[in-house]
Coordinates of C-alpha atoms in Angstrom, one line a residue:
Chain A
M850 CA 15.1 -46.7 -11.4
N851 CA 13.9 -47.7 -14.9
D852 CA 15.5 -50.0 -17.4
V853 CA 19.1 -50.6 -16.1
M854 CA 21.7 -51.2 -18.8
L855 CA 24.9 -51.3 -16.8
D856 CA 24.8 -52.4 -13.2
V857 CA 28.1 -52.3 -11.3
V858 CA 27.9 -54.0 -8.0
S859 CA 30.6 -53.5 -5.2
L860 CA 33.5 -53.2 -7.6
G861 CA 37.0 -53.3 -6.2
A862 CA 40.1 -52.8 -8.3
G863 CA 43.7 -51.6 -8.2
Y864 CA 47.2 -51.9 -9.6
G865 CA 49.8 -54.3 -8.2
E866 CA 49.8 -53.9 -4.4
V867 CA 47.7 -50.7 -4.5
Q868 CA 44.0 -50.9 -4.2
V869 CA 42.4 -47.9 -5.8
L870 CA 38.7 -48.7 -5.8
W871 CA 36.5 -50.0 -3.0
D872 CA 33.0 -51.2 -3.2
V873 CA 31.9 -49.0 -6.0
S874 CA 28.3 -49.5 -7.1
L875 CA 26.6 -47.6 -9.8
R876 CA 23.9 -47.9 -12.4
V877 CA 23.4 -46.6 -15.9
S878 CA 19.9 -46.4 -17.3
R879 CA 19.1 -47.1 -20.9
G880 CA 18.8 -43.9 -23.0
R881 CA 20.2 -41.7 -20.3
V882 CA 23.5 -39.8 -19.8
T883 CA 25.3 -40.6 -16.6
T884 CA 28.3 -38.8 -15.3
L885 CA 31.1 -39.7 -12.9
V886 CA 32.8 -36.7 -11.3
G887 CA 35.5 -36.4 -8.7
A888 CA 38.9 -35.0 -8.0
N889 CA 42.0 -36.2 -9.8
G890 CA 43.1 -39.6 -8.6
A891 CA 39.7 -40.4 -7.1
G892 CA 39.5 -43.6 -9.1
K893 CA 37.2 -42.6 -12.0
T894 CA 39.4 -43.9 -14.8
T895 CA 40.3 -47.0 -12.8
A896 CA 36.5 -47.7 -12.4
L897 CA 36.1 -47.4 -16.1
R898 CA 39.1 -49.7 -16.8
A899 CA 37.7 -52.3 -14.4
I900 CA 34.2 -52.1 -16.0
I901 CA 35.6 -52.5 -19.5
G902 CA 38.1 -55.2 -18.6
S903 CA 41.4 -53.4 -19.2
I904 CA 42.2 -54.4 -15.6
S905 CA 40.5 -57.2 -13.9
P906 CA 38.3 -56.4 -10.9
R907 CA 39.4 -57.8 -7.6
S908 CA 35.8 -58.0 -6.3
G909 CA 32.3 -57.3 -7.3
H910 CA 30.3 -57.7 -10.5
V911 CA 29.7 -55.9 -13.8
V912 CA 26.3 -56.7 -15.2
F913 CA 25.6 -55.5 -18.7
G914 CA 22.3 -56.0 -20.5
G915 CA 21.2 -58.5 -17.8
A916 CA 24.3 -60.7 -18.2
D917 CA 27.3 -60.9 -15.8
V918 CA 30.3 -59.8 -17.9
T919 CA 32.8 -59.2 -15.1
R920 CA 35.4 -61.7 -16.4
L921 CA 35.0 -61.1 -20.1
P922 CA 38.0 -59.7 -21.9
A923 CA 37.6 -56.2 -23.2
H924 CA 37.3 -57.3 -26.9
A925 CA 34.4 -59.6 -26.0
K926 CA 32.6 -56.7 -24.2
V927 CA 32.8 -54.6 -27.4
E928 CA 31.1 -57.5 -29.2
R929 CA 28.2 -57.0 -26.7
G930 CA 28.1 -53.2 -27.2
L931 CA 30.0 -52.0 -24.2
V932 CA 32.5 -49.6 -25.7
L933 CA 35.1 -47.3 -24.1
V934 CA 36.5 -44.2 -25.7
P935 CA 39.7 -44.1 -23.5
E936 CA 41.4 -41.1 -21.9
G937 CA 44.2 -39.8 -24.1
R938 CA 42.3 -41.0 -27.2
Q939 CA 44.6 -44.0 -27.9
L940 CA 44.2 -43.8 -31.6
F941 CA 46.2 -45.9 -34.1
N942 CA 48.4 -43.0 -35.1
A943 CA 50.3 -44.9 -37.8
M944 CA 47.0 -45.6 -39.6
T945 CA 44.7 -43.3 -41.6
V946 CA 41.5 -41.8 -40.3
E947 CA 39.4 -44.2 -42.3
E948 CA 41.4 -47.2 -41.1
N949 CA 40.9 -46.1 -37.5
L950 CA 37.1 -46.0 -38.1
E951 CA 37.3 -49.4 -39.9
M952 CA 39.1 -50.8 -36.9
G953 CA 36.3 -49.4 -34.7
A954 CA 33.9 -51.6 -36.6
F955 CA 36.0 -54.7 -36.1
S956 CA 33.5 -56.6 -34.0
R957 CA 31.1 -58.8 -36.0
R958 CA 28.0 -57.0 -34.8
A959 CA 29.5 -53.6 -35.9
A960 CA 31.0 -54.9 -39.2
R961 CA 27.6 -55.7 -40.6
Q962 CA 26.5 -52.1 -40.5
F963 CA 29.8 -50.5 -41.4
A964 CA 28.6 -48.2 -44.2
H965 CA 25.6 -47.0 -42.1
H966 CA 27.8 -46.1 -39.1
L967 CA 30.4 -44.5 -41.3
D968 CA 27.8 -42.2 -42.7
R969 CA 26.6 -41.4 -39.3
V970 CA 30.1 -40.5 -38.0
F971 CA 30.8 -38.4 -41.0
A972 CA 27.5 -36.6 -40.6
L973 CA 28.3 -35.9 -36.9
F974 CA 31.9 -34.9 -37.6
P975 CA 32.3 -33.6 -41.3
R976 CA 35.9 -32.8 -40.6
L977 CA 36.7 -36.5 -40.4
A978 CA 35.2 -37.0 -43.8
E979 CA 37.5 -34.3 -45.2
R980 CA 40.6 -36.0 -43.7
R981 CA 39.7 -39.6 -44.1
R982 CA 42.9 -40.4 -46.1
Q983 CA 45.3 -38.7 -43.6
L984 CA 47.4 -40.4 -41.0
C985 CA 45.6 -39.7 -37.8
G986 CA 48.9 -38.7 -36.2
T987 CA 48.7 -35.5 -38.4
L988 CA 45.3 -34.4 -36.9
S989 CA 44.8 -31.6 -34.4
G990 CA 43.9 -32.5 -30.8
G991 CA 40.2 -31.7 -31.4
E992 CA 40.0 -33.7 -34.6
Q993 CA 41.7 -36.6 -32.8
Q994 CA 39.1 -36.6 -30.1
M995 CA 36.4 -36.5 -32.8
L996 CA 38.0 -39.5 -34.3
A997 CA 38.2 -41.3 -31.0
I998 CA 34.5 -40.8 -30.4
G999 CA 33.8 -41.7 -34.1
R1000 CA 35.8 -44.9 -33.7
G1001 CA 33.7 -45.7 -30.6
L1002 CA 30.5 -45.1 -32.5
M1003 CA 31.7 -47.4 -35.3
S1004 CA 31.6 -50.2 -32.7
N1005 CA 27.8 -49.8 -32.7
P1006 CA 27.7 -49.3 -28.9
E1007 CA 24.7 -50.0 -26.7
L1008 CA 26.6 -48.0 -24.1
L1009 CA 29.3 -45.5 -25.0
I1010 CA 31.7 -44.7 -22.1
I1011 CA 33.8 -41.6 -22.7
D1012 CA 36.8 -40.9 -20.4
E1013 CA 38.0 -37.3 -20.1
M1014 CA 36.8 -36.2 -23.5
S1015 CA 37.6 -32.5 -23.0
L1016 CA 41.1 -32.9 -21.5
G1017 CA 43.5 -30.4 -23.0
L1018 CA 41.1 -29.1 -25.7
A1019 CA 40.2 -25.4 -26.4
P1020 CA 36.7 -24.4 -25.0
V1021 CA 35.3 -23.9 -28.5
L1022 CA 36.2 -27.5 -29.4
V1023 CA 34.8 -28.8 -26.1
H1024 CA 31.5 -27.1 -26.8
Q1025 CA 31.4 -28.6 -30.3
L1026 CA 32.0 -32.1 -28.8
F1027 CA 29.3 -31.7 -26.3
R1028 CA 26.9 -30.6 -29.0
A1029 CA 27.7 -33.9 -30.8
L1030 CA 27.0 -35.8 -27.6
K1031 CA 23.7 -34.0 -27.3
T1032 CA 22.8 -35.2 -30.8
L1033 CA 23.7 -38.7 -29.9
K1034 CA 21.6 -38.5 -26.7
G1035 CA 18.7 -37.3 -28.8
D1036 CA 19.2 -40.4 -31.0
G1037 CA 18.7 -42.5 -27.9
L1038 CA 22.3 -43.5 -27.2
T1039 CA 23.2 -44.4 -23.6
I1040 CA 26.3 -42.6 -22.5
L1041 CA 28.5 -42.8 -19.4
L1042 CA 30.9 -39.8 -19.0
V1043 CA 33.9 -39.2 -16.9
E1044 CA 34.5 -35.5 -17.3
Q1045 CA 36.4 -32.7 -15.6
N1046 CA 34.2 -30.1 -17.2
V1047 CA 31.5 -30.5 -14.7
H1048 CA 29.4 -27.6 -16.0
L1049 CA 28.9 -29.0 -19.5
A1050 CA 28.7 -32.6 -18.3
F1051 CA 25.9 -31.8 -15.7
A1052 CA 24.0 -29.8 -18.3
L1053 CA 23.8 -33.0 -20.5
S1054 CA 23.4 -35.6 -17.7
D1055 CA 20.4 -37.2 -16.2
H1056 CA 22.2 -38.7 -13.3
A1057 CA 25.6 -38.2 -11.6
Y1058 CA 27.9 -40.0 -9.2
V1059 CA 30.6 -38.2 -7.1
I1060 CA 33.6 -40.4 -6.6
A1061 CA 36.0 -39.7 -3.8
D1062 CA 39.0 -41.7 -2.5
G1063 CA 38.0 -44.7 -4.6
R1064 CA 34.4 -44.9 -3.3
V1065 CA 31.0 -43.5 -4.3
F1066 CA 30.6 -40.4 -2.1
T1067 CA 27.1 -39.5 -3.2
E1068 CA 24.8 -39.6 -6.2
G1069 CA 21.8 -37.8 -7.5
S1070 CA 20.4 -35.6 -10.2
P1071 CA 23.0 -33.1 -11.4
Q1072 CA 20.7 -30.2 -10.4
A1073 CA 20.4 -31.5 -6.8
L1074 CA 24.1 -32.2 -6.5
A1075 CA 25.0 -28.7 -7.8
T1076 CA 23.0 -27.1 -5.0
R1077 CA 24.8 -28.8 -2.2
P1078 CA 27.6 -26.4 -1.2
E1079 CA 30.0 -29.0 0.4
I1080 CA 29.9 -30.9 -2.9
R1081 CA 30.3 -27.9 -5.0
R1082 CA 33.4 -26.9 -3.2
A1083 CA 35.1 -30.2 -2.6
Y1084 CA 34.4 -32.1 -5.7
L1085 CA 32.9 -30.1 -8.5
G1086 CA 35.2 -27.0 -8.5
L1087 CA 32.1 -24.9 -9.1
Chain B
M1009 CA 83.6 -54.9 -66.0
F1010 CA 80.5 -56.8 -66.9
G1011 CA 81.6 -59.6 -64.5
I1012 CA 81.3 -57.1 -61.6
I1013 CA 77.9 -55.9 -62.8
A1014 CA 76.8 -59.5 -63.2
S1015 CA 78.0 -60.3 -59.7
I1016 CA 76.0 -57.4 -58.3
I1017 CA 72.9 -58.5 -60.1
D1018 CA 73.3 -62.0 -58.8
G1019 CA 73.8 -60.6 -55.3
V1020 CA 70.6 -58.6 -55.6
L1021 CA 68.7 -61.8 -56.7
V1022 CA 70.0 -63.7 -53.7
G1023 CA 69.6 -60.7 -51.4
S1024 CA 65.8 -60.5 -52.1
V1025 CA 65.6 -64.0 -50.5
Y1026 CA 67.4 -62.7 -47.5
G1027 CA 64.9 -59.9 -47.5
L1028 CA 62.0 -62.3 -47.4
A1029 CA 63.6 -64.1 -44.4
A1030 CA 64.1 -60.9 -42.6
M1031 CA 60.5 -59.9 -43.2
G1032 CA 59.4 -62.8 -41.0
L1033 CA 61.7 -61.7 -38.2
T1034 CA 60.8 -58.0 -38.4
L1035 CA 57.1 -58.7 -38.6
I1036 CA 57.2 -60.5 -35.3
W1037 CA 59.4 -57.8 -33.8
G1038 CA 57.2 -55.0 -35.0
V1039 CA 54.0 -56.5 -33.9
M1040 CA 54.9 -57.8 -30.5
D1041 CA 58.3 -56.5 -29.6
V1042 CA 59.7 -60.0 -29.5
V1043 CA 63.1 -60.8 -31.0
N1044 CA 62.4 -64.3 -32.3
L1045 CA 65.6 -66.3 -31.9
T1046 CA 63.9 -69.4 -33.3
H1047 CA 64.1 -67.6 -36.6
G1048 CA 67.3 -69.5 -37.7
S1049 CA 65.7 -72.8 -36.8
L1050 CA 62.6 -72.0 -38.8
I1051 CA 64.8 -71.2 -41.8
V1052 CA 66.5 -74.6 -41.4
A1053 CA 63.1 -76.2 -40.9
G1054 CA 62.1 -74.8 -44.3
M1055 CA 65.3 -76.2 -45.9
F1056 CA 64.8 -79.7 -44.5
A1057 CA 61.0 -79.6 -45.3
L1058 CA 62.0 -79.0 -48.9
Y1059 CA 64.6 -81.8 -48.8
L1060 CA 62.2 -84.3 -47.3
L1061 CA 59.2 -83.4 -49.5
T1062 CA 61.2 -83.5 -52.8
D1063 CA 63.0 -86.7 -51.7
A1064 CA 59.7 -88.4 -50.8
T1065 CA 57.5 -87.3 -53.6
G1066 CA 59.9 -86.5 -56.4
L1067 CA 57.9 -83.4 -57.2
S1068 CA 59.5 -80.1 -58.4
P1069 CA 60.8 -78.3 -55.4
Y1070 CA 58.6 -75.3 -56.1
A1071 CA 55.5 -77.5 -55.8
A1072 CA 56.4 -77.8 -52.1
L1073 CA 55.9 -74.1 -51.5
P1074 CA 52.2 -74.2 -50.4
A1075 CA 52.8 -77.1 -48.1
I1076 CA 55.8 -75.3 -46.5
V1077 CA 53.7 -72.2 -46.0
V1078 CA 51.0 -74.1 -44.2
G1079 CA 53.5 -76.2 -42.2
G1080 CA 55.5 -73.2 -41.2
F1081 CA 52.3 -71.5 -40.1
A1082 CA 51.3 -74.4 -37.9
V1083 CA 54.8 -74.7 -36.4
G1084 CA 54.7 -70.9 -35.7
L1085 CA 51.3 -71.2 -33.9
F1086 CA 52.8 -74.0 -31.7
L1087 CA 55.9 -72.0 -30.9
Y1088 CA 53.9 -68.9 -30.1
W1089 CA 51.9 -70.8 -27.5
I1090 CA 54.8 -72.6 -25.9
A1091 CA 57.5 -70.0 -26.0
V1092 CA 56.1 -66.5 -26.6
H1093 CA 52.6 -66.0 -25.3
R1094 CA 53.5 -65.7 -21.7
M1095 CA 56.4 -63.3 -22.5
I1096 CA 54.2 -60.7 -24.3
G1097 CA 54.4 -57.4 -22.5
R1098 CA 57.3 -58.5 -20.3
P1099 CA 60.8 -57.2 -20.6
P1100 CA 62.4 -58.1 -23.9
L1101 CA 65.1 -60.3 -22.2
M1102 CA 62.4 -62.8 -21.2
S1103 CA 61.3 -63.6 -24.8
L1104 CA 64.9 -63.4 -25.9
L1105 CA 65.8 -66.2 -23.5
S1106 CA 62.7 -68.3 -24.1
T1107 CA 63.1 -68.3 -27.9
F1108 CA 66.9 -68.8 -27.5
S1109 CA 66.2 -71.9 -25.4
V1110 CA 63.6 -73.3 -27.9
N1111 CA 66.2 -72.6 -30.6
L1112 CA 68.8 -74.7 -28.8
V1113 CA 66.2 -77.5 -28.4
L1114 CA 65.3 -77.4 -32.1
V1115 CA 69.0 -77.3 -33.2
G1116 CA 69.7 -80.2 -30.9
L1117 CA 66.8 -82.3 -32.3
G1118 CA 67.9 -81.5 -35.8
T1119 CA 71.5 -82.6 -35.1
A1120 CA 70.3 -85.8 -33.5
V1121 CA 68.2 -86.7 -36.5
W1122 CA 70.3 -85.5 -39.5
G1123 CA 73.7 -84.9 -38.1
T1124 CA 75.7 -81.9 -39.2
G1125 CA 76.6 -83.0 -42.7
L1126 CA 75.9 -81.1 -45.9
F1127 CA 72.5 -81.5 -47.6
N1128 CA 71.6 -80.5 -51.1
V1129 CA 68.3 -80.2 -53.1
P1130 CA 69.0 -80.8 -56.8
V1131 CA 67.0 -78.3 -58.9
S1132 CA 67.4 -78.1 -62.6
L1133 CA 66.3 -74.9 -64.2
P1134 CA 67.7 -73.3 -67.3
G1135 CA 69.7 -70.1 -66.5
L1136 CA 69.8 -66.8 -68.3
T1137 CA 73.0 -66.1 -70.2
L1138 CA 74.1 -62.6 -70.9
Q1139 CA 77.5 -62.3 -72.7
R1140 CA 79.9 -64.6 -70.8
F1141 CA 77.8 -64.7 -67.6
T1142 CA 75.0 -67.1 -66.8
F1143 CA 72.5 -66.2 -64.1
P1144 CA 71.2 -69.4 -62.5
G1145 CA 67.5 -70.1 -63.0
T1146 CA 67.2 -70.9 -59.4
H1147 CA 68.4 -67.5 -58.4
I1148 CA 66.0 -65.7 -60.8
L1149 CA 63.0 -67.7 -59.7
A1150 CA 63.8 -67.4 -56.0
A1151 CA 64.0 -63.6 -56.4
V1152 CA 60.7 -63.5 -58.3
L1153 CA 59.0 -65.7 -55.7
A1154 CA 60.5 -63.6 -52.9
G1155 CA 59.2 -60.4 -54.6
V1156 CA 55.7 -61.9 -55.1
L1157 CA 55.5 -63.1 -51.5
A1158 CA 56.6 -59.7 -50.2
G1159 CA 53.9 -58.1 -52.4
C1160 CA 51.3 -60.5 -51.0
L1161 CA 52.4 -59.7 -47.4
Y1162 CA 52.1 -56.0 -48.2
A1163 CA 48.6 -56.4 -49.8
F1164 CA 47.5 -58.5 -46.8
L1165 CA 48.7 -56.0 -44.2
Y1166 CA 47.2 -52.9 -46.0
G1167 CA 44.2 -54.4 -47.8
T1168 CA 42.5 -56.9 -45.6
R1169 CA 40.6 -56.6 -42.3
L1170 CA 42.9 -59.1 -40.5
G1171 CA 46.0 -57.4 -41.9
K1172 CA 44.9 -54.0 -40.7
A1173 CA 44.1 -55.6 -37.3
I1174 CA 47.7 -56.8 -37.1
R1175 CA 48.9 -53.3 -37.8
A1176 CA 46.5 -51.9 -35.2
V1177 CA 47.8 -54.3 -32.6
A1178 CA 51.4 -53.4 -33.5
N1179 CA 50.5 -49.7 -33.3
N1180 CA 48.6 -49.7 -30.0
R1181 CA 47.7 -53.1 -28.4
G1182 CA 45.5 -51.6 -25.6
A1183 CA 43.4 -49.6 -28.1
A1184 CA 43.1 -52.6 -30.4
E1185 CA 41.5 -54.6 -27.5
L1186 CA 39.1 -51.7 -26.9
V1187 CA 37.8 -51.7 -30.4
G1188 CA 37.0 -55.4 -30.2
I1189 CA 40.1 -57.0 -31.7
P1190 CA 41.0 -60.2 -30.0
T1191 CA 44.6 -59.2 -29.6
T1192 CA 45.9 -62.5 -28.4
R1193 CA 44.6 -64.4 -31.4
V1194 CA 46.0 -61.7 -33.7
L1195 CA 49.4 -61.9 -32.0
S1196 CA 49.5 -65.7 -32.5
F1197 CA 48.5 -65.3 -36.1
A1198 CA 51.2 -62.7 -36.7
F1199 CA 53.8 -64.9 -35.1
A1200 CA 52.7 -67.8 -37.2
L1201 CA 52.8 -65.7 -40.3
G1202 CA 56.4 -64.6 -39.5
A1203 CA 57.4 -68.2 -38.9
A1204 CA 55.9 -69.2 -42.3
L1205 CA 57.9 -66.5 -44.0
A1206 CA 61.1 -67.8 -42.4
C1207 CA 60.3 -71.4 -43.5
V1208 CA 59.6 -70.3 -47.1
S1209 CA 62.8 -68.3 -47.2
G1210 CA 64.6 -71.3 -45.9
M1211 CA 63.1 -73.4 -48.6
L1212 CA 64.1 -70.9 -51.3
I1213 CA 67.7 -70.7 -49.9
A1214 CA 67.8 -74.5 -50.1
T1215 CA 67.2 -74.2 -53.8
L1216 CA 70.3 -71.9 -54.1
F1217 CA 72.9 -73.4 -51.7
P1218 CA 73.7 -76.6 -49.9
F1219 CA 72.9 -76.4 -46.2
T1220 CA 73.4 -78.2 -42.8
V1221 CA 71.4 -78.3 -39.6
L1222 CA 73.6 -75.5 -38.3
S1223 CA 73.0 -73.1 -41.2
G1224 CA 70.3 -71.3 -39.3
D1225 CA 72.7 -69.1 -37.3
A1226 CA 74.3 -67.5 -40.3
Y1227 CA 71.0 -66.7 -42.0
Q1228 CA 69.5 -65.4 -38.7
L1229 CA 72.4 -63.1 -38.4
K1230 CA 72.0 -62.0 -42.0
S1231 CA 68.4 -61.3 -41.2
F1232 CA 69.5 -58.9 -38.4
V1233 CA 71.8 -57.1 -40.7
V1234 CA 68.9 -56.8 -43.2
I1235 CA 66.5 -55.5 -40.6
V1236 CA 69.0 -52.9 -39.5
L1237 CA 69.4 -51.8 -43.1
G1238 CA 65.7 -51.8 -43.7
G1239 CA 64.4 -50.3 -40.6
F1240 CA 63.1 -52.0 -37.4
G1241 CA 59.6 -53.5 -37.5
N1242 CA 59.1 -52.5 -41.1
P1243 CA 58.4 -55.5 -43.4
A1244 CA 58.4 -53.4 -46.6
G1245 CA 61.8 -52.0 -45.7
A1246 CA 63.2 -55.6 -45.1
L1247 CA 62.9 -56.4 -48.8
F1248 CA 65.0 -53.4 -49.6
G1249 CA 67.4 -54.2 -46.8
G1250 CA 67.8 -57.7 -48.2
I1251 CA 68.5 -56.3 -51.7
A1252 CA 71.0 -53.8 -50.2
L1253 CA 72.8 -56.6 -48.4
G1254 CA 72.8 -58.7 -51.6
L1255 CA 74.2 -55.7 -53.5
V1256 CA 77.1 -55.5 -51.0
E1257 CA 77.8 -59.2 -51.2
G1258 CA 77.7 -59.0 -55.0
L1259 CA 80.0 -56.1 -55.1
A1260 CA 82.5 -57.6 -52.6
T1261 CA 82.6 -61.1 -54.0
P1262 CA 84.8 -60.5 -57.1
F1263 CA 87.5 -58.7 -55.0
M1264 CA 88.0 -60.8 -51.9
P1265 CA 87.9 -64.3 -50.5
V1266 CA 84.5 -65.5 -49.4
S1267 CA 85.5 -65.6 -45.8
W1268 CA 85.8 -61.8 -45.8
I1269 CA 82.2 -61.3 -46.8
L1270 CA 80.9 -61.9 -43.3
V1271 CA 83.5 -59.4 -42.0
I1272 CA 82.2 -56.8 -44.4
E1273 CA 78.6 -57.5 -43.6
F1274 CA 79.0 -57.3 -39.9
G1275 CA 81.3 -54.3 -40.2
L1276 CA 78.4 -52.7 -42.1
F1277 CA 76.0 -53.8 -39.4
V1278 CA 78.0 -52.1 -36.6
A1279 CA 78.5 -49.0 -38.7
V1280 CA 74.8 -48.6 -39.4
L1281 CA 73.9 -49.2 -35.8
V1282 CA 76.3 -46.5 -34.7
A1283 CA 75.4 -44.0 -37.4
R1284 CA 71.7 -44.6 -37.9
P1285 CA 70.3 -46.6 -35.0
G1286 CA 66.8 -46.7 -36.5
G1287 CA 68.0 -48.3 -39.7
V1288 CA 68.9 -46.8 -43.1
F1289 CA 65.5 -47.0 -44.6
A1290 CA 63.8 -46.4 -41.3
L1291 CA 60.2 -45.1 -41.4
R1292 CA 59.5 -42.5 -38.8
R1293 CA 58.0 -44.6 -36.0
T1294 CA 55.2 -42.8 -34.2

């Protein structure tokens, strides 16, 4: 595989007494879109949390940009360009749209190019520019997801990880968000998706992993995976 | 009649200092869900810092303000790391007990060093006389300083990068970490800021009234009343809560013995908790 940006090696993780993830290894190549798919409760979100550092991995390594970042706290990973847009958006709902974006650019490397990134986010999601002074708690679900992605982009990511972007959104909004991701991919951004809308995710992705019962079940190009009937039925819901 | 109005005005002046004290308590509460029971000790620390500084240097008491801000901040950082840090994210009872214990240690140390006698910081400021009534200069200046400091806190929280980061951590700590905010450092900073506010308010109270090592409890309780009036975790509301409490004190003073004031205040406290658990001026918390 060409230039590897994120190399996850035999990652194990869990909560309290419960181990959720065993020996998960995956790679994300620079400039590509990679997708994790799998049934509910398979461990996709846990994998992302362990990668980003919200929970600490019990075993294995996370190598990002050639450096071992396994034990770094999440905020230090953002400083290196490893950015997660979390499931459920997790916005600062008592703050305005603009303040949320400003907080996205909190890290030193992002703060330097604040104005440039703000223009980029507003060009991508003009709705956010219109609502920049509003409290983000007053936004619709779709706008909140735009803001969550926009806030992630403000961090000047090398790798943008997006967890369940389309959850609970109307199809028209989901299409709009995927168009935005396509634009970002065209700009050369590396993206790791966890997505329940397998159709759209596969159309955008270069590589995919199927996660089942906390392990990597199989991997391959989306086109190849989508032709295997047992995978279609069991994991993709196609 | 004018005597009553004057009493109310004076109550409001003093109340704004209570508001400043409560700001420190409510800032910490709002940002990290910790009820800081060292609050009273910090107020007393501010009082004694003023006493010692003016006694040693002979300077005007108000010149001690910057030193007390810096000292209060440093003490706050220290307290955060020994008593609060490990309790973040745990059940509230844990931080309640740990700060309660530290408070007992601090009160014990204070009693050992200074005893429990009355102390007084002499301040000479000309008052403002209207008709037969003179408003003490110390009350007026304390209220002005409390207002200015409250304004500074507001400008800091809403206008600066670090201030906004504090609000972000208060709003959603997990998300703050994900955007690159070093949340632990921000929490320790917010705690130290709250401690500095408590010390400064103690310093201002010491310019108004005599005090003892044990004065902290009464002012800490007043801070709780103020917070309930002003809305939980809302520093801006705390100033209004303090003013409201001062108004009640000012209104009650001409009509009843001083010992009844506490009964009125805590009666109000219970009544507000029963009727409006979120506080009278509570912002809608999301």
